[in-house]
Every structure is written in structure tokens, then in C-alpha cells.
PDB file of C-alpha atoms in Angstrom:
ATOM      1  CA  LEU A   1     256.978 168.881 107.334  1.00 36.00           C
ATOM      2  CA  GLN A   2     255.736 165.344 107.163  1.00 46.00           C
ATOM      3  CA  ARG A   3     253.070 163.685 109.200  1.00 52.00           C
ATOM      4  CA  SER A   4     251.731 160.093 109.299  1.00 62.00           C
ATOM      5  CA  LEU A   5     248.380 159.397 108.328  1.00 74.00           C
ATOM      6  CA  ASP A   6     246.193 158.924 111.720  1.00 86.00           C
ATOM      7  CA  THR A   7     242.865 159.407 113.175  1.00 93.00           C
ATOM      8  CA  THR A   8     243.223 161.955 115.992  1.00 95.00           C
ATOM      9  CA  TYR A   9     240.915 163.225 118.513  1.00 96.00           C
ATOM     10  CA  ILE A  10     242.240 166.934 120.181  1.00 95.00           C
ATOM     11  CA  PRO A  11     240.003 167.840 122.856  1.00 94.00           C
ATOM     12  CA  ILE A  12     239.604 171.258 124.156  1.00 93.00           C
ATOM     13  CA  ASP A  13     237.284 173.298 126.267  1.00 92.00           C
ATOM     14  CA  ASN A  14     234.476 173.832 123.841  1.00 92.00           C
ATOM     15  CA  PRO A  15     231.335 172.479 123.304  1.00 93.00           C
ATOM     16  CA  VAL A  16     231.540 172.068 119.701  1.00 95.00           C
ATOM     17  CA  HIS A  17     233.556 170.446 117.306  1.00 97.00           C
ATOM     18  CA  ALA A  18     235.672 171.012 113.977  1.00 97.00           C
ATOM     19  CA  CYS A  19     235.825 167.724 112.032  1.00 98.00           C
ATOM     20  CA  SER A  20     238.089 167.106 108.796  1.00 97.00           C
ATOM     21  CA  LEU A  21     238.619 164.048 106.630  1.00 97.00           C
ATOM     22  CA  VAL A  22     240.997 164.170 104.121  1.00 97.00           C
ATOM     23  CA  VAL A  23     241.969 161.455 101.323  1.00 96.00           C
ATOM     24  CA  PRO A  24     244.292 161.215  98.626  1.00 95.00           C
ATOM     25  CA  THR A  25     243.093 160.997  94.783  1.00 96.00           C
ATOM     26  CA  GLY A  26     245.940 161.323  92.798  1.00 95.00           C
ATOM     27  CA  VAL A  27     244.509 163.934  90.814  1.00 96.00           C
ATOM     28  CA  GLY A  28     246.991 166.894  90.570  1.00 93.00           C
ATOM     29  CA  TYR A  29     246.395 170.436  89.254  1.00 91.00           C
ATOM     30  CA  LYS A  30     247.622 169.276  85.612  1.00 92.00           C
ATOM     31  CA  HIS A  31     246.098 166.127  85.799  1.00 95.00           C
ATOM     32  CA  ARG A  32     242.831 165.627  83.077  1.00 95.00           C
ATOM     33  CA  ASP A  33     240.498 164.951  85.709  1.00 97.00           C
ATOM     34  CA  SER A  34     241.150 167.873  87.997  1.00 96.00           C
ATOM     35  CA  ALA A  35     238.552 170.130  86.545  1.00 97.00           C
ATOM     36  CA  ALA A  36     235.963 167.125  87.169  1.00 98.00           C
ATOM     37  CA  MET A  37     237.197 166.715  90.679  1.00 98.00           C
ATOM     38  CA  THR A  38     236.821 170.513  91.547  1.00 97.00           C
ATOM     39  CA  VAL A  39     233.175 170.255  90.252  1.00 98.00           C
ATOM     40  CA  LEU A  40     232.373 166.865  92.087  1.00 98.00           C
ATOM     41  CA  SER A  41     233.831 168.458  95.530  1.00 98.00           C
ATOM     42  CA  GLN A  42     231.466 171.638  94.812  1.00 97.00           C
ATOM     43  CA  ILE A  43     228.493 169.192  94.310  1.00 98.00           C
ATOM     44  CA  LEU A  44     229.295 167.173  97.504  1.00 98.00           C
ATOM     45  CA  SER A  45     229.534 170.044  99.577  1.00 98.00           C
ATOM     46  CA  SER A  46     226.512 172.116  98.451  1.00 97.00           C
ATOM     47  CA  LEU A  47     224.340 169.278  97.606  1.00 97.00           C
ATOM     48  CA  TYR A  48     225.106 166.637  99.959  1.00 98.00           C
ATOM     49  CA  LEU A  49     227.046 167.809 103.132  1.00 98.00           C
ATOM     50  CA  HIS A  50     225.072 171.035 103.522  1.00 98.00           C
ATOM     51  CA  ARG A  51     222.080 169.086 104.107  1.00 98.00           C
ATOM     52  CA  GLU A  52     223.386 166.356 106.268  1.00 98.00           C
ATOM     53  CA  ILE A  53     225.791 168.427 108.451  1.00 98.00           C
ATOM     54  CA  ARG A  54     224.292 171.759 108.413  1.00 97.00           C
ATOM     55  CA  GLU A  55     220.689 171.247 108.128  1.00 97.00           C
ATOM     56  CA  LYS A  56     220.154 167.872 109.702  1.00 97.00           C
ATOM     57  CA  GLY A  57     223.396 167.697 112.120  1.00 97.00           C
ATOM     58  CA  GLY A  58     223.174 171.602 113.389  1.00 97.00           C
ATOM     59  CA  ALA A  59     226.772 172.306 112.613  1.00 97.00           C
ATOM     60  CA  TYR A  60     227.343 176.081 111.495  1.00 97.00           C
ATOM     61  CA  GLY A  61     229.206 175.196 108.541  1.00 96.00           C
ATOM     62  CA  SER A  62     230.496 172.358 106.176  1.00 97.00           C
ATOM     63  CA  ASN A  63     232.506 172.093 103.047  1.00 97.00           C
ATOM     64  CA  ALA A  64     234.274 169.774 100.691  1.00 98.00           C
ATOM     65  CA  GLY A  65     237.053 170.784  98.199  1.00 97.00           C
ATOM     66  CA  HIS A  66     239.854 169.096  96.297  1.00 97.00           C
ATOM     67  CA  LEU A  67     243.311 170.449  96.669  1.00 93.00           C
ATOM     68  CA  GLN A  68     245.573 171.151  93.611  1.00 88.00           C
ATOM     69  CA  SER A  69     247.923 168.505  95.413  1.00 90.00           C
ATOM     70  CA  GLY A  70     245.593 165.903  94.947  1.00 94.00           C
ATOM     71  CA  ILE A  71     243.710 165.467  98.223  1.00 96.00           C
ATOM     72  CA  LEU A  72     239.689 165.432  98.734  1.00 98.00           C
ATOM     73  CA  GLN A  73     238.814 167.109 101.858  1.00 98.00           C
ATOM     74  CA  MET A  74     235.507 167.732 103.940  1.00 98.00           C
ATOM     75  CA  SER A  75     235.254 169.376 106.853  1.00 98.00           C
ATOM     76  CA  SER A  76     232.665 170.858 109.553  1.00 98.00           C
ATOM     77  CA  PHE A  77     233.008 173.402 112.029  1.00 96.00           C
ATOM     78  CA  TYR A  78     231.104 174.742 115.138  1.00 97.00           C
ATOM     79  CA  ASP A  79     229.705 171.254 114.996  1.00 98.00           C
ATOM     80  CA  PRO A  80     227.763 169.652 117.927  1.00 96.00           C
ATOM     81  CA  ASN A  81     228.453 165.843 116.261  1.00 96.00           C
ATOM     82  CA  THR A  82     231.577 164.102 115.738  1.00 95.00           C
ATOM     83  CA  VAL A  83     230.554 160.345 115.106  1.00 96.00           C
ATOM     84  CA  GLU A  84     227.365 161.368 112.955  1.00 97.00           C
ATOM     85  CA  THR A  85     229.356 163.886 110.838  1.00 98.00           C
ATOM     86  CA  ILE A  86     232.147 161.107 110.200  1.00 98.00           C
ATOM     87  CA  LYS A  87     229.752 159.011 109.080  1.00 98.00           C
ATOM     88  CA  ALA A  88     228.198 161.697 106.604  1.00 98.00           C
ATOM     89  CA  PHE A  89     231.629 162.125 105.080  1.00 98.00           C
ATOM     90  CA  GLY A  90     231.694 158.523 104.185  1.00 98.00           C
ATOM     91  CA  ARG A  91     228.091 158.383 103.032  1.00 98.00           C
ATOM     92  CA  GLY A  92     228.873 161.205 101.018  1.00 98.00           C
ATOM     93  CA  ILE A  93     231.608 159.373  99.074  1.00 98.00           C
ATOM     94  CA  ASP A  94     229.029 156.658  98.269  1.00 98.00           C
ATOM     95  CA  TRP A  95     226.617 159.334  96.982  1.00 98.00           C
ATOM     96  CA  ILE A  96     228.722 161.246  94.735  1.00 98.00           C
ATOM     97  CA  CYS A  97     230.059 157.499  93.328  1.00 98.00           C
ATOM     98  CA  ASN A  98     226.448 156.523  92.835  1.00 98.00           C
ATOM     99  CA  GLY A  99     225.863 159.296  90.879  1.00 97.00           C
ATOM    100  CA  GLU A 100     222.815 160.665  92.667  1.00 96.00           C
ATOM    101  CA  PHE A 101     223.208 164.026  91.135  1.00 97.00           C
ATOM    102  CA  THR A 102     221.510 165.684  88.302  1.00 98.00           C
ATOM    103  CA  SER A 103     223.238 167.223  84.955  1.00 98.00           C
ATOM    104  CA  ARG A 104     221.708 170.810  86.076  1.00 98.00           C
ATOM    105  CA  ASP A 105     223.461 169.982  89.413  1.00 98.00           C
ATOM    106  CA  VAL A 106     226.870 169.672  87.701  1.00 98.00           C
ATOM    107  CA  ASP A 107     226.137 172.836  85.339  1.00 97.00           C
ATOM    108  CA  GLU A 108     225.352 175.017  88.348  1.00 97.00           C
ATOM    109  CA  ALA A 109     228.683 173.676  90.106  1.00 97.00           C
ATOM    110  CA  VAL A 110     230.537 174.570  86.955  1.00 97.00           C
ATOM    111  CA  ILE A 111     228.944 178.109  87.174  1.00 96.00           C
ATOM    112  CA  SER A 112     230.153 178.319  90.729  1.00 95.00           C
ATOM    113  CA  VAL A 113     233.601 177.424  90.079  1.00 94.00           C
ATOM    114  CA  PHE A 114     234.059 179.784  87.657  1.00 92.00           C
ATOM    115  CA  GLY A 115     232.642 182.533  89.861  1.00 89.00           C
ATOM    116  CA  SER A 116     235.556 181.291  92.088  1.00 83.00           C
ATOM    117  CA  ILE A 117     238.574 181.272  89.539  1.00 80.00           C
ATOM    118  CA  ASP A 118     237.738 183.965  87.708  1.00 69.00           C
ATOM    119  CA  SER A 119     237.154 186.513  90.827  1.00 73.00           C
ATOM    120  CA  PRO A 120     239.587 189.754  90.851  1.00 72.00           C
ATOM    121  CA  LYS A 121     242.713 188.200  92.397  1.00 70.00           C
ATOM    122  CA  ASN A 122     244.544 190.057  94.994  1.00 72.00           C
ATOM    123  CA  PRO A 123     247.838 191.637  93.352  1.00 75.00           C
ATOM    124  CA  ALA A 124     249.953 190.341  96.413  1.00 70.00           C
ATOM    125  CA  THR A 125     249.358 186.864  95.522  1.00 69.00           C
ATOM    126  CA  LYS A 126     250.526 187.302  92.002  1.00 69.00           C
ATOM    127  CA  GLY A 127     253.229 184.636  91.377  1.00 67.00           C
ATOM    128  CA  VAL A 128     252.776 182.825  94.285  1.00 66.00           C
ATOM    129  CA  SER A 129     251.220 179.672  92.295  1.00 67.00           C
ATOM    130  CA  GLU A 130     254.293 180.013  90.023  1.00 69.00           C
ATOM    131  CA  PHE A 131     256.699 179.956  92.815  1.00 60.00           C
ATOM    132  CA  LEU A 132     255.209 177.386  95.274  1.00 60.00           C
ATOM    133  CA  HIS A 133     253.746 175.024  92.634  1.00 66.00           C
ATOM    134  CA  GLY A 134     255.348 175.783  89.439  1.00 72.00           C
ATOM    135  CA  LEU A 135     252.062 176.413  87.763  1.00 74.00           C
ATOM    136  CA  LEU A 136     252.589 178.770  84.540  1.00 78.00           C
ATOM    137  CA  PRO A 137     249.799 180.904  82.995  1.00 80.00           C
ATOM    138  CA  GLU A 138     249.176 178.454  80.493  1.00 89.00           C
ATOM    139  CA  ASP A 139     248.447 175.711  82.920  1.00 86.00           C
ATOM    140  CA  ARG A 140     245.922 177.908  84.470  1.00 86.00           C
ATOM    141  CA  GLN A 141     244.239 178.584  81.308  1.00 89.00           C
ATOM    142  CA  GLN A 142     244.079 174.841  80.432  1.00 92.00           C
ATOM    143  CA  TYR A 143     242.583 174.093  83.909  1.00 90.00           C
ATOM    144  CA  ARG A 144     239.922 176.682  83.168  1.00 92.00           C
ATOM    145  CA  ASP A 145     239.365 175.479  79.646  1.00 95.00           C
ATOM    146  CA  ASN A 146     238.890 171.625  80.922  1.00 95.00           C
ATOM    147  CA  PHE A 147     235.690 172.786  82.890  1.00 96.00           C
ATOM    148  CA  PHE A 148     233.632 173.403  79.411  1.00 96.00           C
ATOM    149  CA  GLU A 149     234.159 169.489  78.945  1.00 96.00           C
ATOM    150  CA  VAL A 150     232.586 168.548  82.361  1.00 97.00           C
ATOM    151  CA  ASP A 151     229.144 166.850  82.466  1.00 98.00           C
ATOM    152  CA  LYS A 152     227.433 164.494  84.941  1.00 98.00           C
ATOM    153  CA  GLU A 153     229.192 161.386  83.015  1.00 98.00           C
ATOM    154  CA  MET A 154     232.402 162.838  83.556  1.00 98.00           C
ATOM    155  CA  VAL A 155     231.960 163.445  87.103  1.00 98.00           C
ATOM    156  CA  PHE A 156     230.467 159.927  87.748  1.00 98.00           C
ATOM    157  CA  ALA A 157     233.408 158.521  85.870  1.00 98.00           C
ATOM    158  CA  THR A 158     235.683 160.638  87.805  1.00 98.00           C
ATOM    159  CA  ALA A 159     234.386 160.206  91.206  1.00 98.00           C
ATOM    160  CA  ASN A 160     234.576 155.958  90.627  1.00 98.00           C
ATOM    161  CA  ALA A 161     238.192 156.095  89.203  1.00 98.00           C
ATOM    162  CA  HIS A 162     239.573 157.905  92.228  1.00 97.00           C
ATOM    163  CA  LEU A 163     237.589 157.323  94.988  1.00 97.00           C
ATOM    164  CA  ALA A 164     236.252 153.727  94.405  1.00 95.00           C
ATOM    165  CA  SER A 165     238.777 152.519  97.531  1.00 94.00           C
ATOM    166  CA  TYR A 166     236.488 154.423  99.950  1.00 96.00           C
ATOM    167  CA  LYS A 167     233.111 153.496  98.376  1.00 96.00           C
ATOM    168  CA  GLY A 168     230.823 151.215 100.172  1.00 96.00           C
ATOM    169  CA  LEU A 169     232.747 151.534 103.654  1.00 96.00           C
ATOM    170  CA  SER A 170     230.283 150.993 106.427  1.00 97.00           C
ATOM    171  CA  ASP A 171     229.779 153.569 109.374  1.00 97.00           C
ATOM    172  CA  SER A 172     232.095 151.701 111.630  1.00 96.00           C
ATOM    173  CA  ASP A 173     235.002 151.663 109.119  1.00 96.00           C
ATOM    174  CA  TRP A 174     234.456 155.387 109.181  1.00 96.00           C
ATOM    175  CA  THR A 175     234.191 156.187 112.528  1.00 96.00           C
ATOM    176  CA  ASN A 176     237.302 153.866 113.917  1.00 96.00           C
ATOM    177  CA  PHE A 177     239.125 154.700 110.642  1.00 95.00           C
ATOM    178  CA  ASN A 178     242.089 153.009 109.932  1.00 93.00           C
ATOM    179  CA  ALA A 179     244.255 155.883 108.806  1.00 88.00           C
ATOM    180  CA  THR A 180     247.080 153.680 107.352  1.00 84.00           C
ATOM    181  CA  GLU A 181     245.202 150.883 106.191  1.00 87.00           C
ATOM    182  CA  ARG A 182     242.691 152.861 104.054  1.00 88.00           C
ATOM    183  CA  ASN A 183     245.222 155.821 103.315  1.00 91.00           C
ATOM    184  CA  GLY A 184     243.624 158.981 104.574  1.00 94.00           C
ATOM    185  CA  SER A 185     243.267 161.031 107.843  1.00 95.00           C
ATOM    186  CA  ILE A 186     240.483 162.391 110.254  1.00 96.00           C
ATOM    187  CA  CYS A 187     241.119 165.057 112.833  1.00 96.00           C
ATOM    188  CA  VAL A 188     238.477 166.171 115.320  1.00 97.00           C
ATOM    189  CA  ILE A 189     239.045 169.172 117.423  1.00 96.00           C
ATOM    190  CA  GLY A 190     236.353 169.541 120.070  1.00 94.00           C
ATOM    191  CA  SER A 191     234.961 168.827 123.361  1.00 92.00           C
ATOM    192  CA  ARG A 192     236.536 166.939 126.157  1.00 91.00           C
ATOM    193  CA  GLU A 193     233.306 165.592 127.049  1.00 90.00           C
ATOM    194  CA  GLN A 194     232.802 163.759 123.901  1.00 90.00           C
ATOM    195  CA  CYS A 195     236.587 162.749 123.675  1.00 92.00           C
ATOM    196  CA  PRO A 196     236.538 158.490 122.352  1.00 91.00           C
ATOM    197  CA  ASP A 197     237.772 156.111 124.538  1.00 92.00           C
ATOM    198  CA  THR A 198     240.585 154.528 122.716  1.00 92.00           C
ATOM    199  CA  LYS A 199     239.918 151.402 124.894  1.00 93.00           C
ATOM    200  CA  ASP A 200     236.365 151.030 123.460  1.00 94.00           C
ATOM    201  CA  PRO A 201     236.816 148.752 120.191  1.00 94.00           C
ATOM    202  CA  ARG A 202     234.664 150.865 118.306  1.00 93.00           C
ATOM    203  CA  PHE A 203     237.382 153.674 118.488  1.00 95.00           C
ATOM    204  CA  SER A 204     240.789 151.403 118.988  1.00 94.00           C
ATOM    205  CA  ASN A 205     242.301 153.422 115.703  1.00 94.00           C
ATOM    206  CA  TRP A 206     241.818 156.827 117.484  1.00 95.00           C
ATOM    207  CA  THR A 207     244.776 158.704 118.979  1.00 94.00           C
ATOM    208  CA  VAL A 208     243.877 161.207 121.654  1.00 95.00           C
ATOM    209  CA  SER A 209     246.350 164.276 121.360  1.00 90.00           C
ATOM    210  CA  LYS A 210     246.866 166.980 123.459  1.00 79.00           C
ATOM    211  CA  PRO A 211     246.301 170.846 121.953  1.00 69.00           C
ATOM    212  CA  PHE A 212     249.305 172.048 119.695  1.00 57.00           C
ATOM    213  CA  SER A 213     251.499 169.131 120.793  1.00 50.00           C
TER     214      SER A 213
END
């Protein structure tokens, strides 16, 4: 299944929203920067998005993660906002690229990641990563070992190496995201009342879709 890069709003009969941004990083699971990207996303999620989207914006939840396919994703759910949340996604990239976090933040993020990757696995999932992604036990061990090398300087360098093209974009660049030009996608599922008017120049790059079309 392939889909084009786009900026899409899916209106539904619900007063709150689910917002999502995905951008490619080119950092796959076996890449030397994969562990640093995972830590980066953990810091972004717990220190920036939580504050801006949950505490200030009033969303029930927010998250950032780095997928083993080389995708950075940010999301919110049960979110009363759309435009302000998308601005927060973009500002979050600036925040992480500017190194506005501490060495202790990195250490705490690494511990949190270890808690996830070392947690007991459901027997039903055994062999899934090998089958779907060709990942061998030694690949997973190398990925785990790489976390011992992650520090603030590495996270800062990794952010600027792989997210530089998104750094410094204006709020309007994000809220009227040109998905093809910028290489990424934004999707919002939410209130019909807040559906963007694509005739408005501020939202000219948006596509309004029907649910499940």
C-alpha cells in the first residue's frame, strides 16, 4: 500500500481531534544514529510535547516516536486544538535541534527506553521482527548496546543531521504544510466545525477527505 504525501483533514462528528505529523529521517533500525533518534523522540515527547500540548493545550495525550523504518512521528489525541498543536509539532523540532535539554534529560530518556526494550515480550510476537523486517537477534543486541553511547552531544548532533530541513520553519509553514515540497505528512481527524477552508490561502495546501474513503 502506497499513499502520497499530503496534508489532510478528515471531519467527523466529534468535538475533539487527533493530530499527527510524520517526517522521514533516513535513520533505519540498523543506522548508527538509530538509538540517538529513539532517545531524541523520548525527550521530545516527555519534555516538550507533554508541556505544550497536554498541559497548555488541554489535550488528553501527546506522543513522539521514531519508527524503525526511519520516520519521526508526533501525535495528539482527544485534543481540543488543531492549528496550535501543529505549531507545537514544528516548534518541537526547533527545540530539540537547539539543544534545549540537559544531560540529565538524556540519561532519564535512556533509562525510560531501556524499560521499554527490556520489558517481557508476548510469546505471540516472537519472530515477528525477523519475519517482517529481517532483524536478527544480533541486530537487536547491537541496537541496545548503542544506547550506552548516547549523550547530549550525540542527540544534538543527530537532530541537526537528520531534521535540519525542518528547523526554522515558520508557524504558517507548518499550519499550511506543503507535504510534497517539505517531504512529510500531516493528518487531522476531528470536528467538522473546525474543518479548514481550503479556499483560504492560509490552508490552501490542505485536502479535506471523507472518513474511510
